[in-house]
């Protein structure tokens, strides 16, 4: 962590209060968020990965983390989420997620605005936090960046006849997951055009076996598009990694196909009503009979 004066003297910040248009040429990426509550919640949900791969372009701001080849999560913020957003081309860098989370949590519980500055390869990401009700207080953090490692590319075939999509209310799905025994080792998820339309079975030691079914006509289901039955098993430990994102989501989109790969989109509420969501890809366990 460095103070404003030091950053100013190092040439990272050219103006301690704001950037003029002429100073944009010194940075590859500059952005401002008027409130950091949603971003902080999103970053916290991704801290299961040690490093985050960041990409910024004219389409927005993305942070991706992985754990082995089993699970991948990405946080997306569109340019409309920012009150100020400037990027020169495409920017890539890696950052330690725990360090970023600690920096964002310095004023824990206090509504803050956030500015981000990045000069380019080998330069730090500089973030400036300013509490809304404390005009004379601000904190600047200079976070080391690294070259970005290659990340895996997951995708479901949008044209597959077995692609199933459902939208479910976030709080209700959170309640379902909380009811499962903590000793559960596996979850089997079935999506079908016939009853049971959406079914989750827990598998593991005898005491943890249970089943929950949700009809497509249930109030918790916002949309149900299913043409072919899909069924796959997933490690419960991987599903639990989605819980922080689920706890702050208003609704969740779940997509699967016959491959068993599951894609989950968690939609986060933001005061600006801009598009903010977290996307998870979770790989299945061994194939099972339908």
mmCIF file of C-alpha atoms in Angstrom:
data_model
loop_
_atom_site.group_PDB
_atom_site.id
_atom_site.type_symbol
_atom_site.label_atom_id
_atom_site.label_comp_id
_atom_site.label_asym_id
_atom_site.label_seq_id
_atom_site.Cartn_x
_atom_site.Cartn_y
_atom_site.Cartn_z
ATOM 1 C CA UNK A 1 0.000 0.000 0.000
ATOM 2 C CA UNK A 2 1.279 3.432 -0.901
ATOM 3 C CA UNK A 3 0.091 6.957 -0.144
ATOM 4 C CA UNK A 4 -1.119 9.442 -2.753
ATOM 5 C CA UNK A 5 2.073 11.503 -2.573
ATOM 6 C CA UNK A 6 4.259 8.481 -3.278
ATOM 7 C CA UNK A 7 2.089 7.372 -6.201
ATOM 8 C CA UNK A 8 2.093 10.899 -7.525
ATOM 9 C CA UNK A 9 5.877 11.114 -7.299
ATOM 10 C CA UNK A 10 6.267 7.737 -9.020
ATOM 11 C CA UNK A 11 4.225 9.025 -11.937
ATOM 12 C CA UNK A 12 1.377 6.546 -11.418
ATOM 13 C CA UNK A 13 -1.150 9.238 -10.551
ATOM 14 C CA UNK A 14 -0.785 12.571 -12.343
ATOM 15 C CA UNK A 15 -3.545 14.285 -10.407
ATOM 16 C CA UNK A 16 -4.535 13.293 -6.895
ATOM 17 C CA UNK A 17 -8.207 14.246 -7.327
ATOM 18 C CA UNK A 18 -9.062 13.406 -10.916
ATOM 19 C CA UNK A 19 -7.659 12.608 -14.339
ATOM 20 C CA UNK A 20 -7.879 15.089 -17.159
ATOM 21 C CA UNK A 21 -8.531 13.861 -20.688
ATOM 22 C CA UNK A 22 -4.891 14.533 -21.643
ATOM 23 C CA UNK A 23 -3.701 12.150 -18.925
ATOM 24 C CA UNK A 24 -5.641 9.174 -20.341
ATOM 25 C CA UNK A 25 -2.741 8.597 -22.730
ATOM 26 C CA UNK A 26 -0.606 7.540 -19.752
ATOM 27 C CA UNK A 27 -2.954 4.657 -18.838
ATOM 28 C CA UNK A 28 -4.221 1.543 -20.564
ATOM 29 C CA UNK A 29 -7.217 1.354 -18.219
ATOM 30 C CA UNK A 30 -9.031 3.873 -16.017
ATOM 31 C CA UNK A 31 -12.415 3.353 -14.368
ATOM 32 C CA UNK A 32 -14.605 4.650 -11.561
ATOM 33 C CA UNK A 33 -17.396 2.961 -9.624
ATOM 34 C CA UNK A 34 -19.636 5.150 -7.497
ATOM 35 C CA UNK A 35 -20.228 2.295 -5.055
ATOM 36 C CA UNK A 36 -18.250 -0.909 -4.497
ATOM 37 C CA UNK A 37 -20.735 -3.110 -2.625
ATOM 38 C CA UNK A 38 -21.620 -5.287 -5.634
ATOM 39 C CA UNK A 39 -18.029 -5.506 -6.918
ATOM 40 C CA UNK A 40 -16.769 -6.487 -3.455
ATOM 41 C CA UNK A 41 -19.420 -9.208 -3.157
ATOM 42 C CA UNK A 42 -18.459 -10.495 -6.604
ATOM 43 C CA UNK A 43 -14.726 -10.570 -5.843
ATOM 44 C CA UNK A 44 -15.372 -12.378 -2.538
ATOM 45 C CA UNK A 45 -17.282 -15.101 -4.399
ATOM 46 C CA UNK A 46 -14.199 -15.696 -6.577
ATOM 47 C CA UNK A 47 -11.582 -15.942 -3.821
ATOM 48 C CA UNK A 48 -11.554 -19.761 -3.992
ATOM 49 C CA UNK A 49 -8.948 -19.231 -6.721
ATOM 50 C CA UNK A 50 -5.519 -17.869 -5.726
ATOM 51 C CA UNK A 51 -5.116 -15.652 -8.795
ATOM 52 C CA UNK A 52 -7.655 -13.887 -10.954
ATOM 53 C CA UNK A 53 -7.158 -13.396 -14.678
ATOM 54 C CA UNK A 54 -8.435 -9.922 -15.568
ATOM 55 C CA UNK A 55 -9.419 -8.788 -19.032
ATOM 56 C CA UNK A 56 -10.723 -5.329 -19.874
ATOM 57 C CA UNK A 57 -11.916 -4.171 -23.278
ATOM 58 C CA UNK A 58 -14.639 -1.977 -24.724
ATOM 59 C CA UNK A 59 -17.222 -4.639 -23.802
ATOM 60 C CA UNK A 60 -16.442 -4.402 -20.099
ATOM 61 C CA UNK A 61 -14.455 -5.742 -17.150
ATOM 62 C CA UNK A 62 -13.945 -9.494 -16.532
ATOM 63 C CA UNK A 63 -12.230 -11.426 -13.750
ATOM 64 C CA UNK A 64 -11.828 -15.221 -14.064
ATOM 65 C CA UNK A 65 -10.606 -17.799 -11.552
ATOM 66 C CA UNK A 66 -10.201 -21.567 -11.836
ATOM 67 C CA UNK A 67 -9.639 -24.545 -9.568
ATOM 68 C CA UNK A 68 -7.930 -27.357 -11.428
ATOM 69 C CA UNK A 69 -9.937 -28.348 -14.480
ATOM 70 C CA UNK A 70 -13.124 -28.798 -12.476
ATOM 71 C CA UNK A 71 -14.600 -25.347 -11.965
ATOM 72 C CA UNK A 72 -14.246 -21.875 -13.463
ATOM 73 C CA UNK A 73 -15.936 -18.646 -12.397
ATOM 74 C CA UNK A 74 -16.033 -15.227 -14.060
ATOM 75 C CA UNK A 75 -17.292 -11.863 -12.839
ATOM 76 C CA UNK A 76 -18.606 -9.517 -15.553
ATOM 77 C CA UNK A 77 -19.198 -5.768 -15.276
ATOM 78 C CA UNK A 78 -20.447 -3.905 -18.334
ATOM 79 C CA UNK A 79 -19.177 -0.371 -19.084
ATOM 80 C CA UNK A 80 -22.588 0.961 -18.009
ATOM 81 C CA UNK A 81 -21.767 -0.148 -14.446
ATOM 82 C CA UNK A 82 -19.039 2.503 -14.284
ATOM 83 C CA UNK A 83 -19.460 6.258 -14.006
ATOM 84 C CA UNK A 84 -16.103 6.526 -15.802
ATOM 85 C CA UNK A 85 -14.618 3.875 -18.098
ATOM 86 C CA UNK A 86 -11.632 4.163 -20.438
ATOM 87 C CA UNK A 87 -9.616 1.321 -21.952
ATOM 88 C CA UNK A 88 -6.982 1.388 -24.665
ATOM 89 C CA UNK A 89 -7.449 -1.797 -26.700
ATOM 90 C CA UNK A 90 -7.474 -5.029 -24.695
ATOM 91 C CA UNK A 91 -5.861 -5.205 -21.254
ATOM 92 C CA UNK A 92 -4.752 -8.464 -19.558
ATOM 93 C CA UNK A 93 -3.179 -9.059 -16.147
ATOM 94 C CA UNK A 94 -3.283 -11.425 -13.152
ATOM 95 C CA UNK A 95 -3.772 -10.393 -9.532
ATOM 96 C CA UNK A 96 -3.750 -12.222 -6.199
ATOM 97 C CA UNK A 97 -7.450 -12.450 -5.295
ATOM 98 C CA UNK A 98 -6.986 -12.372 -1.515
ATOM 99 C CA UNK A 99 -4.897 -9.204 -1.748
ATOM 100 C CA UNK A 100 -7.535 -7.521 -3.932
ATOM 101 C CA UNK A 101 -10.307 -8.613 -1.566
ATOM 102 C CA UNK A 102 -8.427 -7.216 1.449
ATOM 103 C CA UNK A 103 -7.905 -3.890 -0.302
ATOM 104 C CA UNK A 104 -11.580 -3.587 -1.237
ATOM 105 C CA UNK A 105 -12.541 -4.401 2.372
ATOM 106 C CA UNK A 106 -10.404 -1.719 4.054
ATOM 107 C CA UNK A 107 -13.498 0.408 4.750
ATOM 108 C CA UNK A 108 -15.666 -2.613 5.534
ATOM 109 C CA UNK A 109 -19.313 -1.665 5.929
ATOM 110 C CA UNK A 110 -18.796 1.901 4.677
ATOM 111 C CA UNK A 111 -20.183 3.010 1.317
ATOM 112 C CA UNK A 112 -17.196 3.894 -0.902
ATOM 113 C CA UNK A 113 -16.427 4.926 -4.433
ATOM 114 C CA UNK A 114 -13.574 3.273 -6.297
ATOM 115 C CA UNK A 115 -11.123 4.429 -8.934
ATOM 116 C CA UNK A 116 -8.850 2.023 -10.818
ATOM 117 C CA UNK A 117 -5.705 2.903 -12.782
ATOM 118 C CA UNK A 118 -3.479 0.588 -14.839
ATOM 119 C CA UNK A 119 -0.536 1.715 -16.968
ATOM 120 C CA UNK A 120 0.316 -1.533 -18.729
ATOM 121 C CA UNK A 121 2.452 -4.698 -18.486
ATOM 122 C CA UNK A 122 4.483 -4.973 -15.231
ATOM 123 C CA UNK A 123 2.734 -1.908 -13.802
ATOM 124 C CA UNK A 124 0.624 -2.283 -10.636
ATOM 125 C CA UNK A 125 -3.137 -1.915 -10.522
ATOM 126 C CA UNK A 126 -3.777 1.188 -8.440
ATOM 127 C CA UNK A 127 -7.120 1.450 -6.663
ATOM 128 C CA UNK A 128 -8.327 4.514 -4.765
ATOM 129 C CA UNK A 129 -11.122 4.123 -2.206
ATOM 130 C CA UNK A 130 -13.055 7.167 -1.038
ATOM 131 C CA UNK A 131 -15.750 6.846 1.668
ATOM 132 C CA UNK A 132 -18.904 8.684 0.617
ATOM 133 C CA UNK A 133 -19.397 10.502 3.939
ATOM 134 C CA UNK A 134 -15.726 11.274 4.633
ATOM 135 C CA UNK A 135 -14.483 13.810 2.101
ATOM 136 C CA UNK A 136 -11.082 14.133 3.792
ATOM 137 C CA UNK A 137 -10.292 10.414 3.846
ATOM 138 C CA UNK A 138 -9.105 8.172 1.013
ATOM 139 C CA UNK A 139 -6.873 5.132 0.640
ATOM 140 C CA UNK A 140 -4.673 4.179 -2.288
ATOM 141 C CA UNK A 141 -3.478 0.614 -2.830
ATOM 142 C CA UNK A 142 -0.881 -0.425 -5.371
ATOM 143 C CA UNK A 143 -1.364 -4.126 -6.196
ATOM 144 C CA UNK A 144 1.288 -6.119 -8.022
ATOM 145 C CA UNK A 145 0.163 -7.568 -11.346
ATOM 146 C CA UNK A 146 1.573 -10.535 -13.257
ATOM 147 C CA UNK A 147 1.444 -11.770 -16.807
ATOM 148 C CA UNK A 148 -1.786 -13.596 -17.466
ATOM 149 C CA UNK A 149 -1.743 -17.372 -17.619
ATOM 150 C CA UNK A 150 -3.796 -19.151 -20.241
ATOM 151 C CA UNK A 151 -7.281 -20.017 -19.007
ATOM 152 C CA UNK A 152 -9.530 -22.823 -20.182
ATOM 153 C CA UNK A 153 -12.418 -22.073 -22.513
ATOM 154 C CA UNK A 154 -15.740 -23.690 -21.615
ATOM 155 C CA UNK A 155 -18.896 -23.417 -23.695
ATOM 156 C CA UNK A 156 -22.204 -25.174 -24.182
ATOM 157 C CA UNK A 157 -23.478 -25.644 -27.723
ATOM 158 C CA UNK A 158 -26.334 -23.164 -28.123
ATOM 159 C CA UNK A 159 -27.643 -25.201 -31.073
ATOM 160 C CA UNK A 160 -27.676 -28.556 -29.261
ATOM 161 C CA UNK A 161 -31.079 -30.229 -29.083
ATOM 162 C CA UNK A 162 -30.213 -31.323 -25.528
ATOM 163 C CA UNK A 163 -29.474 -27.798 -24.234
ATOM 164 C CA UNK A 164 -31.768 -27.108 -21.299
ATOM 165 C CA UNK A 165 -32.182 -23.696 -19.666
ATOM 166 C CA UNK A 166 -34.058 -22.682 -16.554
ATOM 167 C CA UNK A 167 -34.196 -19.483 -14.519
ATOM 168 C CA UNK A 168 -34.814 -19.808 -10.790
ATOM 169 C CA UNK A 169 -35.090 -17.250 -7.999
ATOM 170 C CA UNK A 170 -31.793 -16.921 -6.148
ATOM 171 C CA UNK A 171 -33.072 -16.876 -2.533
ATOM 172 C CA UNK A 172 -35.216 -19.980 -3.116
ATOM 173 C CA UNK A 173 -32.299 -21.901 -4.666
ATOM 174 C CA UNK A 174 -30.119 -20.833 -1.733
ATOM 175 C CA UNK A 175 -32.709 -22.302 0.651
ATOM 176 C CA UNK A 176 -32.641 -25.617 -1.234
ATOM 177 C CA UNK A 177 -28.852 -25.909 -1.021
ATOM 178 C CA UNK A 178 -28.832 -24.958 2.667
ATOM 179 C CA UNK A 179 -31.174 -27.845 3.457
ATOM 180 C CA UNK A 180 -28.706 -30.445 2.209
ATOM 181 C CA UNK A 181 -26.629 -32.376 4.732
ATOM 182 C CA UNK A 182 -23.083 -30.980 4.935
ATOM 183 C CA UNK A 183 -21.690 -34.518 4.655
ATOM 184 C CA UNK A 184 -23.186 -34.938 1.181
ATOM 185 C CA UNK A 185 -20.465 -35.937 -1.268
ATOM 186 C CA UNK A 186 -22.291 -35.686 -4.595
ATOM 187 C CA UNK A 187 -25.286 -33.957 -6.122
ATOM 188 C CA UNK A 188 -27.218 -35.435 -9.017
ATOM 189 C CA UNK A 189 -29.144 -32.831 -11.019
ATOM 190 C CA UNK A 190 -31.925 -33.806 -13.395
ATOM 191 C CA UNK A 191 -33.718 -31.452 -15.780
ATOM 192 C CA UNK A 192 -36.581 -32.995 -17.730
ATOM 193 C CA UNK A 193 -39.569 -31.936 -19.873
ATOM 194 C CA UNK A 194 -41.620 -34.368 -17.738
ATOM 195 C CA UNK A 195 -41.946 -34.682 -13.980
ATOM 196 C CA UNK A 196 -39.721 -34.284 -12.112
ATOM 197 C CA UNK A 197 -38.899 -31.152 -14.119
ATOM 198 C CA UNK A 198 -36.035 -30.047 -11.859
ATOM 199 C CA UNK A 199 -34.683 -32.542 -9.349
ATOM 200 C CA UNK A 200 -31.657 -32.569 -7.070
ATOM 201 C CA UNK A 201 -30.570 -35.790 -5.327
ATOM 202 C CA UNK A 202 -27.849 -35.882 -2.691
ATOM 203 C CA UNK A 203 -25.559 -38.887 -2.653
ATOM 204 C CA UNK A 204 -22.999 -40.025 -0.109
ATOM 205 C CA UNK A 205 -23.230 -41.668 3.275
ATOM 206 C CA UNK A 206 -26.672 -43.129 3.971
ATOM 207 C CA UNK A 207 -27.681 -40.365 6.373
ATOM 208 C CA UNK A 208 -27.135 -37.650 3.748
ATOM 209 C CA UNK A 209 -29.256 -39.101 0.932
ATOM 210 C CA UNK A 210 -32.253 -36.939 0.069
ATOM 211 C CA UNK A 211 -34.171 -35.566 -2.902
ATOM 212 C CA UNK A 212 -35.852 -32.274 -3.797
ATOM 213 C CA UNK A 213 -38.163 -31.796 -6.794
ATOM 214 C CA UNK A 214 -39.373 -28.499 -8.238
ATOM 215 C CA UNK A 215 -42.172 -28.406 -10.833
ATOM 216 C CA UNK A 216 -41.783 -26.050 -13.786
ATOM 217 C CA UNK A 217 -45.015 -24.362 -12.672
ATOM 218 C CA UNK A 218 -43.528 -23.468 -9.266
ATOM 219 C CA UNK A 219 -43.355 -19.780 -8.342
ATOM 220 C CA UNK A 220 -39.591 -20.115 -7.867
ATOM 221 C CA UNK A 221 -39.117 -21.063 -11.549
ATOM 222 C CA UNK A 222 -39.003 -17.917 -13.713
ATOM 223 C CA UNK A 223 -38.382 -19.686 -17.033
ATOM 224 C CA UNK A 224 -38.200 -23.343 -18.051
ATOM 225 C CA UNK A 225 -36.968 -24.418 -21.492
ATOM 226 C CA UNK A 226 -36.312 -28.154 -21.713
ATOM 227 C CA UNK A 227 -36.628 -30.480 -24.696
ATOM 228 C CA UNK A 228 -34.585 -33.490 -23.587
ATOM 229 C CA UNK A 229 -33.854 -35.032 -20.196
ATOM 230 C CA UNK A 230 -30.337 -34.409 -18.867
ATOM 231 C CA UNK A 231 -28.846 -35.918 -15.735
ATOM 232 C CA UNK A 232 -25.347 -35.531 -14.280
ATOM 233 C CA UNK A 233 -23.502 -35.809 -10.977
ATOM 234 C CA UNK A 234 -21.256 -33.144 -9.486
ATOM 235 C CA UNK A 235 -18.968 -33.000 -6.473
ATOM 236 C CA UNK A 236 -20.741 -31.206 -3.633
ATOM 237 C CA UNK A 237 -17.491 -29.421 -2.801
ATOM 238 C CA UNK A 238 -17.639 -27.703 -6.210
ATOM 239 C CA UNK A 239 -21.295 -26.725 -5.842
ATOM 240 C CA UNK A 240 -20.503 -25.204 -2.438
ATOM 241 C CA UNK A 241 -18.005 -22.862 -4.110
ATOM 242 C CA UNK A 242 -20.983 -21.104 -5.753
ATOM 243 C CA UNK A 243 -22.639 -20.277 -2.420
ATOM 244 C CA UNK A 244 -21.147 -16.796 -1.959
ATOM 245 C CA UNK A 245 -22.370 -15.773 -5.413
ATOM 246 C CA UNK A 246 -25.748 -17.383 -4.785
ATOM 247 C CA UNK A 247 -26.172 -15.540 -1.476
ATOM 248 C CA UNK A 248 -26.152 -12.148 -3.247
ATOM 249 C CA UNK A 249 -27.988 -13.110 -6.447
ATOM 250 C CA UNK A 250 -31.564 -12.201 -7.316
ATOM 251 C CA UNK A 251 -31.963 -14.966 -9.898
ATOM 252 C CA UNK A 252 -29.924 -17.816 -11.337
ATOM 253 C CA UNK A 253 -29.800 -19.290 -14.835
ATOM 254 C CA UNK A 254 -28.853 -22.971 -15.054
ATOM 255 C CA UNK A 255 -27.844 -24.538 -18.375
ATOM 256 C CA UNK A 256 -26.931 -28.158 -19.083
ATOM 257 C CA UNK A 257 -26.786 -30.584 -21.995
ATOM 258 C CA UNK A 258 -26.000 -34.266 -22.493
ATOM 259 C CA UNK A 259 -22.277 -33.616 -21.947
ATOM 260 C CA UNK A 260 -23.039 -32.915 -18.273
ATOM 261 C CA UNK A 261 -21.174 -29.597 -18.253
ATOM 262 C CA UNK A 262 -23.210 -27.172 -16.131
ATOM 263 C CA UNK A 263 -23.237 -23.418 -16.649
ATOM 264 C CA UNK A 264 -24.675 -21.175 -13.933
ATOM 265 C CA UNK A 265 -25.269 -17.432 -14.196
ATOM 266 C CA UNK A 266 -25.846 -15.475 -10.987
ATOM 267 C CA UNK A 267 -27.496 -12.105 -11.591
ATOM 268 C CA UNK A 268 -26.515 -9.457 -9.030
ATOM 269 C CA UNK A 269 -28.619 -6.422 -8.176
ATOM 270 C CA UNK A 270 -26.869 -3.076 -8.592
ATOM 271 C CA UNK A 271 -28.128 0.418 -7.838
ATOM 272 C CA UNK A 272 -27.398 1.481 -11.423
ATOM 273 C CA UNK A 273 -29.416 -1.518 -12.742
ATOM 274 C CA UNK A 274 -26.519 -2.260 -15.092
ATOM 275 C CA UNK A 275 -25.683 -5.852 -16.058
ATOM 276 C CA UNK A 276 -23.540 -7.515 -13.392
ATOM 277 C CA UNK A 277 -23.333 -11.269 -13.160
ATOM 278 C CA UNK A 278 -21.085 -14.165 -12.175
ATOM 279 C CA UNK A 279 -20.768 -17.164 -14.458
ATOM 280 C CA UNK A 280 -19.702 -20.617 -13.261
ATOM 281 C CA UNK A 281 -18.789 -23.672 -15.310
ATOM 282 C CA UNK A 282 -18.779 -26.937 -13.342
ATOM 283 C CA UNK A 283 -17.606 -30.194 -14.882
ATOM 284 C CA UNK A 284 -19.515 -33.428 -14.134
ATOM 285 C CA UNK A 285 -18.284 -36.625 -12.556
ATOM 286 C CA UNK A 286 -18.269 -39.940 -14.427
ATOM 287 C CA UNK A 287 -21.145 -40.543 -16.846
ATOM 288 C CA UNK A 288 -24.255 -42.126 -15.390
ATOM 289 C CA UNK A 289 -27.099 -44.007 -16.992
ATOM 290 C CA UNK A 290 -30.158 -41.973 -17.911
#
